[in-house]
Coordinates of C-alpha atoms in Angstrom, one line a residue:
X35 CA 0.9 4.8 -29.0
X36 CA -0.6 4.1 -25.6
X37 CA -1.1 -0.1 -25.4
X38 CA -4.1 -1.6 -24.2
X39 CA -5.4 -0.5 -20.4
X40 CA -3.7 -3.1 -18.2
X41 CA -0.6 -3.7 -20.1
X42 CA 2.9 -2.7 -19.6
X43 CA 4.5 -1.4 -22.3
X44 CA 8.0 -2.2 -23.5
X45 CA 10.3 0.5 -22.8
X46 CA 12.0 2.3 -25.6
X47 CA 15.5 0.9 -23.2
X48 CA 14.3 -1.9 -20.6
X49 CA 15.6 -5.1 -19.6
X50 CA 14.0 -8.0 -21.6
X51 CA 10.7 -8.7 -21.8
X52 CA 8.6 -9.9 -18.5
X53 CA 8.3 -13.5 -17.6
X54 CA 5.1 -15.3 -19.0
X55 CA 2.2 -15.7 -17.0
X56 CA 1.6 -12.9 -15.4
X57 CA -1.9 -11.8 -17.2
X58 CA -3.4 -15.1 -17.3
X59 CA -7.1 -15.9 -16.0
X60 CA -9.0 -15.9 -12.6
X61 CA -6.5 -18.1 -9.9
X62 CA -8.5 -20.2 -7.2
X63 CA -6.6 -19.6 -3.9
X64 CA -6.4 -22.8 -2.3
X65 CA -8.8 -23.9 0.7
X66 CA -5.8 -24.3 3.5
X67 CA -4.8 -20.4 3.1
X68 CA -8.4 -19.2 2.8
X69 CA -9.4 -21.7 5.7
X70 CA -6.7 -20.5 7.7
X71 CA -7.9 -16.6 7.2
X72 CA -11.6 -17.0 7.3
X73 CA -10.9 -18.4 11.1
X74 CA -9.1 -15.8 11.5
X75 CA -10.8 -13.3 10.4
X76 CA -13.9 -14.9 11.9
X77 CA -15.5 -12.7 14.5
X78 CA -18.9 -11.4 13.0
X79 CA -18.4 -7.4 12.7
X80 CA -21.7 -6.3 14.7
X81 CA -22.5 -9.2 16.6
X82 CA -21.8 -9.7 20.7
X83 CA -20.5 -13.0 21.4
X84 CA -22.9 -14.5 23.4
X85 CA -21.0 -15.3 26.7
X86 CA -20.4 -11.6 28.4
X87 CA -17.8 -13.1 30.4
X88 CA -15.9 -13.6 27.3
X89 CA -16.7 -10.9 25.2
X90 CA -14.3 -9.4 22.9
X91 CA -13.6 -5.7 22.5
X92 CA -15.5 -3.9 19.7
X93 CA -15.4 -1.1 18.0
X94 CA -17.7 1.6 18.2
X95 CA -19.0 1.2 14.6
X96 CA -19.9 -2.6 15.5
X97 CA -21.8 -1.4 19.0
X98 CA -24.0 0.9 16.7
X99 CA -24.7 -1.7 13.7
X100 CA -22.6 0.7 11.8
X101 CA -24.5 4.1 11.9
X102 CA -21.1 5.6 13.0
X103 CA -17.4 5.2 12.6
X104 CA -15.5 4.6 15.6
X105 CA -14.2 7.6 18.0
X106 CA -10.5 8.2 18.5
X107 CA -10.6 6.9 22.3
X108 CA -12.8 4.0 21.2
X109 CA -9.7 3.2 19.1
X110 CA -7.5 3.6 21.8
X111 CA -9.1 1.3 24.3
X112 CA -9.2 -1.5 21.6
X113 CA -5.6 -1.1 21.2
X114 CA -5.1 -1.6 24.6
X115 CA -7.3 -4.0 25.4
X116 CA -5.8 -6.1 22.3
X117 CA -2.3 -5.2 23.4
X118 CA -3.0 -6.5 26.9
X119 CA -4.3 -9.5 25.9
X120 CA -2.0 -11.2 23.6
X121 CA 1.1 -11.6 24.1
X122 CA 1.1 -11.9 19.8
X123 CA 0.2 -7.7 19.7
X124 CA 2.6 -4.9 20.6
X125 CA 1.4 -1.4 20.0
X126 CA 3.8 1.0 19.6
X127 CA 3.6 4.8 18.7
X128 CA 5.8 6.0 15.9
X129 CA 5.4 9.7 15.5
X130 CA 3.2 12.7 16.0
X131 CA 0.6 14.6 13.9
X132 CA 0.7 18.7 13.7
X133 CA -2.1 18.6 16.1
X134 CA -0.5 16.3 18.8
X135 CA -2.7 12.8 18.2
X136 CA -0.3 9.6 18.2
X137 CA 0.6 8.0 15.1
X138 CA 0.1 3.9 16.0
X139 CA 1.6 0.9 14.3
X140 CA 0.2 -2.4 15.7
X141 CA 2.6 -5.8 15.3
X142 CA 0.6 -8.8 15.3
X143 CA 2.4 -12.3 15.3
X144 CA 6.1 -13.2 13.1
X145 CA 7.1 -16.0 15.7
X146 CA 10.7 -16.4 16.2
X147 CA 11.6 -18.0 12.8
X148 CA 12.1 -15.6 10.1
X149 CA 8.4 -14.0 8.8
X150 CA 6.6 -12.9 5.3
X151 CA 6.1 -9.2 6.4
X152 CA 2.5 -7.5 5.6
X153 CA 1.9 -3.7 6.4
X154 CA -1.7 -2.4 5.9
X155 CA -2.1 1.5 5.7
X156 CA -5.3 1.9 6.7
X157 CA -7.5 5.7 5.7
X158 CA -4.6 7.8 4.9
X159 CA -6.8 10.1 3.7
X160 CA -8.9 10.9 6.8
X161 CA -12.6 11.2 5.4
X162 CA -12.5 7.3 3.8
X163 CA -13.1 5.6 6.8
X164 CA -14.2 2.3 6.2
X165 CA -10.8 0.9 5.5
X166 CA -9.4 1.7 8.9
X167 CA -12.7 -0.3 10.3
X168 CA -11.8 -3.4 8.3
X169 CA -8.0 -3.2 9.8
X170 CA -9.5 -2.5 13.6
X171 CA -11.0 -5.7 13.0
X172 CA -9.0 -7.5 11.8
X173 CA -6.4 -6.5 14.6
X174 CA -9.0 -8.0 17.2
X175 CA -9.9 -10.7 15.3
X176 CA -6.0 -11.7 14.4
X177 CA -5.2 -11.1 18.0
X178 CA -7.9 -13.1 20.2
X179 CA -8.4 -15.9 17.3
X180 CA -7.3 -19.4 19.2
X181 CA -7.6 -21.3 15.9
X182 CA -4.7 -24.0 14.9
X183 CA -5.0 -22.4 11.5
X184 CA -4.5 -19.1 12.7
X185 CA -1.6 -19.9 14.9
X186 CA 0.1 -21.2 12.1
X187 CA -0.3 -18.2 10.1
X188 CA 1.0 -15.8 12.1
X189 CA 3.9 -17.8 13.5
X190 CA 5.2 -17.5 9.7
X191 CA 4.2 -14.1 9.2
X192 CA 4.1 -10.8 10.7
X193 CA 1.4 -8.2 10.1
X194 CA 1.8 -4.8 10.5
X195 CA -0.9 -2.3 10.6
X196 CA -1.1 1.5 10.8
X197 CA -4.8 2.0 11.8
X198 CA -5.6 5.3 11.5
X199 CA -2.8 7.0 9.1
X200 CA -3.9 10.1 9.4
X201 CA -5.6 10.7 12.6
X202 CA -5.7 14.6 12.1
X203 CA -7.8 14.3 9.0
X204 CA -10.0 11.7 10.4
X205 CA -10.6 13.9 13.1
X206 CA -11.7 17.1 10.9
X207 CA -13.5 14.4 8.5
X208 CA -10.9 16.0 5.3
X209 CA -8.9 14.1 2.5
X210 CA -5.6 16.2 4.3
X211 CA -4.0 16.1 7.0
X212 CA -3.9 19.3 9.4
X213 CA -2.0 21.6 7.3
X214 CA -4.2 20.8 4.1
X215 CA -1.6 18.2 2.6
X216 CA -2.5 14.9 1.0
X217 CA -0.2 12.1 2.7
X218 CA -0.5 9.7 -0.5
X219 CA 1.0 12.5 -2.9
X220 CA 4.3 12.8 0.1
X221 CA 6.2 9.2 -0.3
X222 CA 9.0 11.2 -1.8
X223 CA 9.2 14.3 -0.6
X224 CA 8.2 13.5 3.0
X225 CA 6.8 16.9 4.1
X226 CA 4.1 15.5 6.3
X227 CA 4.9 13.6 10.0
X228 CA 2.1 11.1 8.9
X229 CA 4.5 10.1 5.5
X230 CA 7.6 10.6 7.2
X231 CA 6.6 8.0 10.2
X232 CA 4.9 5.6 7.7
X233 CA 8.6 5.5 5.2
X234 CA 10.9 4.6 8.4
X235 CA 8.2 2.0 9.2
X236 CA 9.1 0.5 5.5
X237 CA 12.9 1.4 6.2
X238 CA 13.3 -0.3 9.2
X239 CA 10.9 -3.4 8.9
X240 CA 11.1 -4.2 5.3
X241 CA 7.2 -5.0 4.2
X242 CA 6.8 -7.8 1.8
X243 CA 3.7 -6.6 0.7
X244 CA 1.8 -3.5 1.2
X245 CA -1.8 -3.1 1.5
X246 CA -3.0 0.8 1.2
X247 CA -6.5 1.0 1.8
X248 CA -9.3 3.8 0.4
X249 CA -12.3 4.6 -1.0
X250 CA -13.4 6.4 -4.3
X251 CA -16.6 8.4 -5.3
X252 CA -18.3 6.5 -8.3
X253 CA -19.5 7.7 -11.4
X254 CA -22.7 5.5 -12.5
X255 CA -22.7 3.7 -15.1
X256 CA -19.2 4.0 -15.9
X257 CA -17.1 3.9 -12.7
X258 CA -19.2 2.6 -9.9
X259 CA -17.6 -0.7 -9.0
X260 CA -17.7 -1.7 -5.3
X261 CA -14.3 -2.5 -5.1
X262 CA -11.8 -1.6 -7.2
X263 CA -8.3 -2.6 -7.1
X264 CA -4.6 -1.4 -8.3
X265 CA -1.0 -3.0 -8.5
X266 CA 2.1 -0.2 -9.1
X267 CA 2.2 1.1 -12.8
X268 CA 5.6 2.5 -12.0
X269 CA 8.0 1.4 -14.4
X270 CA 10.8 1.4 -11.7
X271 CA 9.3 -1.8 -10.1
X272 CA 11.7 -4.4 -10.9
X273 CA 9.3 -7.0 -12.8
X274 CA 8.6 -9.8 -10.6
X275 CA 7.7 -7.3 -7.7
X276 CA 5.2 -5.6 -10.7
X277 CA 3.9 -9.1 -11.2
X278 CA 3.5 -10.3 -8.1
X279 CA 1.3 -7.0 -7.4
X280 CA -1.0 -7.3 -10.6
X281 CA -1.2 -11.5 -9.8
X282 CA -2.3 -10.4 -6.4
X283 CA -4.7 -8.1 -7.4
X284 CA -6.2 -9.9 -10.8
X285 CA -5.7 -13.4 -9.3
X286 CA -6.7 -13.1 -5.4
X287 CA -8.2 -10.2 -4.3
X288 CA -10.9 -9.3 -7.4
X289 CA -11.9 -13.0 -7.3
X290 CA -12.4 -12.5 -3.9
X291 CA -14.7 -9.9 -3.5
X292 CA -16.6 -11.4 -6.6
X293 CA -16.9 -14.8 -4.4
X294 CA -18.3 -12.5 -1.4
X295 CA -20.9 -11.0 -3.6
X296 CA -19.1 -8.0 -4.9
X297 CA -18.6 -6.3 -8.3
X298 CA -14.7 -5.5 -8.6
X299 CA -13.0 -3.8 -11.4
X300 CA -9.5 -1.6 -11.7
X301 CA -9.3 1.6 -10.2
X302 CA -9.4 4.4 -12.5
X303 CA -10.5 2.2 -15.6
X304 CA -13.8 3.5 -16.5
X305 CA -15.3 0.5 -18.3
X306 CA -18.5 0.1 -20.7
X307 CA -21.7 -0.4 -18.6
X308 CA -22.9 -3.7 -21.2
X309 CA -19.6 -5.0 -22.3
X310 CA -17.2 -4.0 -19.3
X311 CA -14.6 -3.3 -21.6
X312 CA -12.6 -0.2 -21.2
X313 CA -13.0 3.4 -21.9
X314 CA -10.5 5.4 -20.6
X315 CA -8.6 5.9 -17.8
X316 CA -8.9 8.8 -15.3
X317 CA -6.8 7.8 -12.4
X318 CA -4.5 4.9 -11.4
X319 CA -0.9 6.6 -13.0
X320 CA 2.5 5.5 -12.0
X321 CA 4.0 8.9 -10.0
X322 CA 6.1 7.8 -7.2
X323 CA 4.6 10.1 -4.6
X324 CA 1.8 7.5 -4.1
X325 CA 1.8 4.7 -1.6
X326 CA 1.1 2.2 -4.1
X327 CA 4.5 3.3 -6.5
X328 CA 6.4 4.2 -3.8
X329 CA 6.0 0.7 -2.2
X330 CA 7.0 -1.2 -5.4
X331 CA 10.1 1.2 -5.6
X332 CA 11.1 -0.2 -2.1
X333 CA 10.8 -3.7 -3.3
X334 CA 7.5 -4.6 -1.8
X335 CA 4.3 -5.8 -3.4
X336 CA 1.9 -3.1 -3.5
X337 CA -1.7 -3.3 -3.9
X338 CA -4.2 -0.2 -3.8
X339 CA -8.3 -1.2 -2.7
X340 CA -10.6 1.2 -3.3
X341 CA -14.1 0.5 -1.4
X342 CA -17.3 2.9 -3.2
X343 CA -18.3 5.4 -0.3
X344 CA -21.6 6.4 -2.5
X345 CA -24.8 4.8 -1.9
X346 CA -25.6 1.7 -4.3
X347 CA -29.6 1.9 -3.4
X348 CA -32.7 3.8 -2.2
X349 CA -32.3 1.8 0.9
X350 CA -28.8 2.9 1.6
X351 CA -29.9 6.4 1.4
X352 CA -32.6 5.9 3.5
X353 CA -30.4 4.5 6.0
X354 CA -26.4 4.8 5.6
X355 CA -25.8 2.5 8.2
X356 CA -26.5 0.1 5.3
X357 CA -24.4 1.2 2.9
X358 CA -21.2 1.8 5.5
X359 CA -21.7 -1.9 6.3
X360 CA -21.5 -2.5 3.1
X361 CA -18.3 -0.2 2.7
X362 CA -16.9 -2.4 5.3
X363 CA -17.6 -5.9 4.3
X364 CA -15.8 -5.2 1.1
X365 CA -12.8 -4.2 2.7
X366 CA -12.4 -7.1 4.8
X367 CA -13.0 -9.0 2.2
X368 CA -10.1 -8.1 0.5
X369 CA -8.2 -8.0 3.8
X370 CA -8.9 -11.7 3.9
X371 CA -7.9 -12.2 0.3
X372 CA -4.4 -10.5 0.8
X373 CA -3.6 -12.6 3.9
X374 CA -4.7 -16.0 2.3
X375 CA -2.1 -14.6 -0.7
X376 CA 0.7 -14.1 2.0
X377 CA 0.2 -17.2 3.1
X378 CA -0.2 -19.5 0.6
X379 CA 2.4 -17.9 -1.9
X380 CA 5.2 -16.3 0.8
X381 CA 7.9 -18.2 -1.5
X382 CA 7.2 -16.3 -4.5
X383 CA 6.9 -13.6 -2.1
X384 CA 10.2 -13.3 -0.4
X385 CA 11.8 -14.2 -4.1
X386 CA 10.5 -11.2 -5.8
X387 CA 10.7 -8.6 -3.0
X388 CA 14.7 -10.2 -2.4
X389 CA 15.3 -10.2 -6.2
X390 CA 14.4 -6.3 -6.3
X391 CA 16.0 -5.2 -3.6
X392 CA 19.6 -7.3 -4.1
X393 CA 19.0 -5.3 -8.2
X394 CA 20.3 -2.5 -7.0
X395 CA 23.9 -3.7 -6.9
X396 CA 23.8 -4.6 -10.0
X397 CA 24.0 -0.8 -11.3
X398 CA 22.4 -1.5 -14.6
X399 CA 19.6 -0.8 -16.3
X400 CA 17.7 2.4 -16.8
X401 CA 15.5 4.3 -14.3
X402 CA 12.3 6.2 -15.5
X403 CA 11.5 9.9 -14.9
X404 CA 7.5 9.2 -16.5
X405 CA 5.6 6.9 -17.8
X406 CA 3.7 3.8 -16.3
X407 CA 2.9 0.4 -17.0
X408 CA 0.0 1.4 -19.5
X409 CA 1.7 4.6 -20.8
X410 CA 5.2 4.3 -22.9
X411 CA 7.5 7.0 -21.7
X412 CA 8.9 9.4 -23.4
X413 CA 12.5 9.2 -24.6
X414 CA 12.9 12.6 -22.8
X415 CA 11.8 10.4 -19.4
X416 CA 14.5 7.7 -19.5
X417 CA 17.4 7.9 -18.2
X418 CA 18.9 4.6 -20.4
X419 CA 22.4 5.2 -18.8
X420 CA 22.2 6.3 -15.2
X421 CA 24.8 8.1 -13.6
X422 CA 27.0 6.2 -11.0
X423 CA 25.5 8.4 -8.6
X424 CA 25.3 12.4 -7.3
X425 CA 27.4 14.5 -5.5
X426 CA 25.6 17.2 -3.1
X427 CA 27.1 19.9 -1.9
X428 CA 27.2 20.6 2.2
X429 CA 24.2 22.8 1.8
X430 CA 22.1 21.0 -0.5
X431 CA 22.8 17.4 1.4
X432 CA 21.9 19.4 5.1
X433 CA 18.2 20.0 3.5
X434 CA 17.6 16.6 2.5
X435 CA 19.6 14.5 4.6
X436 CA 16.6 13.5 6.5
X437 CA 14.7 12.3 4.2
X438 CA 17.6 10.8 2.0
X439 CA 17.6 8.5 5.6
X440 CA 13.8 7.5 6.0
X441 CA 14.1 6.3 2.2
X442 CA 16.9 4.3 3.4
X443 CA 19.5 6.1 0.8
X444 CA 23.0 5.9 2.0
X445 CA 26.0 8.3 1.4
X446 CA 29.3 8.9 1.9
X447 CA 31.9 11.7 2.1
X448 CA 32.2 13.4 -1.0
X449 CA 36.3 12.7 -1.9
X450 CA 36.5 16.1 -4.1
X451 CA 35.5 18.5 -0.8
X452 CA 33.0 18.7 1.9
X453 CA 30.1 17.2 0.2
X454 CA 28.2 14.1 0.3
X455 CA 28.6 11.6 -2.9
X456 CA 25.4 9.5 -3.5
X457 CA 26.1 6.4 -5.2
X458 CA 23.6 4.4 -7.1
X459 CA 24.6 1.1 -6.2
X460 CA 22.8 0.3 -3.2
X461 CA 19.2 -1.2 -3.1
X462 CA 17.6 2.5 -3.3
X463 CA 19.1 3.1 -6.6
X464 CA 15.9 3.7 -8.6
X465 CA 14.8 5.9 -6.0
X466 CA 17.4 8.2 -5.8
X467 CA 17.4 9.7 -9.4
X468 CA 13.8 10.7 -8.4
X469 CA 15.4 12.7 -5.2
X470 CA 18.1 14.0 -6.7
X471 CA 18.0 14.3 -10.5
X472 CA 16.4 17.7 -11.8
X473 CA 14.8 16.2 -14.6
X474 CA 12.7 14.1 -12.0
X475 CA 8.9 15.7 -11.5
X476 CA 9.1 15.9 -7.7
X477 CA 13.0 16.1 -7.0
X478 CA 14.1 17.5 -3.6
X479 CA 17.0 18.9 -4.7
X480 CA 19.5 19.2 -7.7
X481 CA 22.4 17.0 -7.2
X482 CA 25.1 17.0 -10.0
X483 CA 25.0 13.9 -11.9
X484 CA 28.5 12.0 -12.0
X485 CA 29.2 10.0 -15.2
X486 CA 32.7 8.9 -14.8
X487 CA 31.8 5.5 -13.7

């Protein structure tokens, strides 16, 4: 029997039950954090500073009051400017779409002593644009902010963002990118230059936490929230990594948007329009392939947000420029909520996200094929006693030795003949039974379980 929407079932094999706390009421985030982000974060988002002489670069959805997003080059030339100015920015380009437009990850801040890493994703699918707004200015914002507060924060922490994640579908105003594919269904299978550029990016700088932001069509009365938020239901998320993401989510960033006059709720919970209790749930399930899974599986904290792209009023329909504001506003909110988090709680951070990804040495425990943290899986979908690893053949390990790489999978000569031998022990061992096991939903290739551990 499916538990209660919200809770994580006990496996039929798990480890032991998860540590208390982590389902407890609203959490007030403490005034230093949220001081130190609301300077930050201050610049008004369609307002000139007054002084010309000292004005800061804005995007083109603030120079229009929000009656359109912002162009490619006007992206561009914020990027620069930001990138010229402070010596806190780099911009650096990381891959390539199909259709030849740069794929740009901003660094802003980290200091020289060792830094809380946050990576925002921002419109991966390229016709929710309001996300990627909220991150252009928060770049600006983070980068020309002068504030002691601010200083602080980002000598401790270093924030990465990936603006546009998928600049082709942007571009075309479609969910895809340019050959039709959705980059939040290709964190395993890596088909798409947008996914593939985005998982070295995790690889190589080892997020903390990870911020992946959207927006959802609503469904009045039932589903019409303006902001609805998501941790990882997958049930490979070793559990402090899974609680971390729900506390952030229940305790800091839906409090947030309430405090900045927004209704919140979890995405894909449809909920009773009097009561607010739930009814069912139509999206929000706990496959890999998705950002918000995948990044839990790679030991960060993962949060999905979810700003409403439909109209709330006449007046928003009579002028959209409203209504995109609007779309906006709540983002940043939560933008603001997530770095406060970061920064008030970056030693419960770095202990869960170091926890999970030191597990893997351990070689114990079992790794789900299905299920999530509201749905028991099915016997059929555990493997309760994992092999000690897989053994590819030449062939098989030439087609996926790519992507085995960006997921940060290591290998080694295969002792028995010419193959590659996988081992489990390593911190991607939850990962690679959904690569390389066939019983796994989206494996990439059938690697031959070995047993004699």
């Amino acid at each position: 029997m499916t538990p209660p929407f919200g809770e994580r079932p006990r496996p039929t094999t798990a480890p032991g039950p998860r540590a208390s706390g982590s389902r407890s009421g609203r959490h007030r985030v403490r005034g230093l954090a949220l001081a130190a982000v609301a300077a930050a974060l201050a610049v008004p988002l369609v307002t000139a500073p007054s002084d010309a002489a000292h004005a800061l670069p804005r995007t083109g959805f603030e120079a229009t009051d929000g009656a359109r997003w912002t162009g490619a080059e006007e992206e561009r030339s914020l990027l620069d400017a930001v990138d010229r100015h402070s010596d806190r920015v780099s911009v650096d380009r990381i891959g390539t779409t199909r259709q030849g437009r740069p794929l740009r990850l901003v660094r802003i801040g980290g200091g020289r002593t060792p830094a809380l890493t946050v990576l925002l994703v921002c419109s991966q699918h390229g016709d929710e644009p309001a996300g990627r707004e909220a991150c252009l200015t928060a770049i600006r914002d983070l980068a020309y902010a002068t504030d002691r507060a601010t200083r602080a924060l980002l000598s401790r922490t270093e924030i990465l963002v990936l603006p546009t994640a998928n600049p082709d579908g942007l571009s075309a105003g479609t969910r895809g990118n340019a050959d039709g594919l959705d980059v939040n269904r290709d964190h395993l299978a890596l088909r798409t230059a947008e996914a593939r550029a985005l998982a070295a990016v995790i690889r190589d700088r080892a997020p903390d936490v990870i911020e992946d932001l959207h927006e959802y069509g609503a469904t009045p009365p039932y589903y019409d929230k303006d902001l609805y938020v998501l941790w990882p239901r997958t049930l490979n998320a070793d559990d402090r990594v899974h609680d971390e993401s729900e506390r952030l989510a229940e305790r800091h960033v839906r409090p947030a948007a309430l405090d900045a006059g927004f209704s919140s709720g979890r995405y894909g919970i449809w909920t009773d329009p009097v009561t607010d209790s739930p009814l069912k749930q139509a999206a929000g399930d706990g496959q890999e392939r998705i950002l918000r899974n995948a990044a839990a599986v790679k030991h960060a904290i993962g949060l999905l947000v979810e700003s409403r792209a439909d109209a709330l009023s006449e007046a928003e329909r009579a002028d959209p420029a409203l209504g995109q504001r609007r779309r906006v506003q709540s983002q940043r909110a939560a933008l603001k909520a997530v770095f406060a988090y970061a920064d008030e709680e970056r030693d419960r951070i770095r202990a869960a996200t170091a926890r999970s990804r030191a597990a893997g040495f351990a070689d114990r425990g079992p790794v789900y094929l299905g299920g999530a943290d509201n749905e028991t899986a099915e016997p059929g979908e555990i493997l309760a006693d994992p092999p000690c690893g897989y053994r590819l053949t030449a062939d098989r390990y030439a087609d996926v030795r790519d992507e085995l790489a960006l997921h940060g999978v290591t290998s080694r000569p295969d002792g028995d003949g010419d193959g590659v031998y996988v081992p489990l022990r390593q911190p991607a061992r939850k990962m690679i039974p959904l690569l390389l096991d066939r019983r796994a939903t989206y494996h990439l290739t059938n690697g031959q379980p070995d047993t004699a551990c």
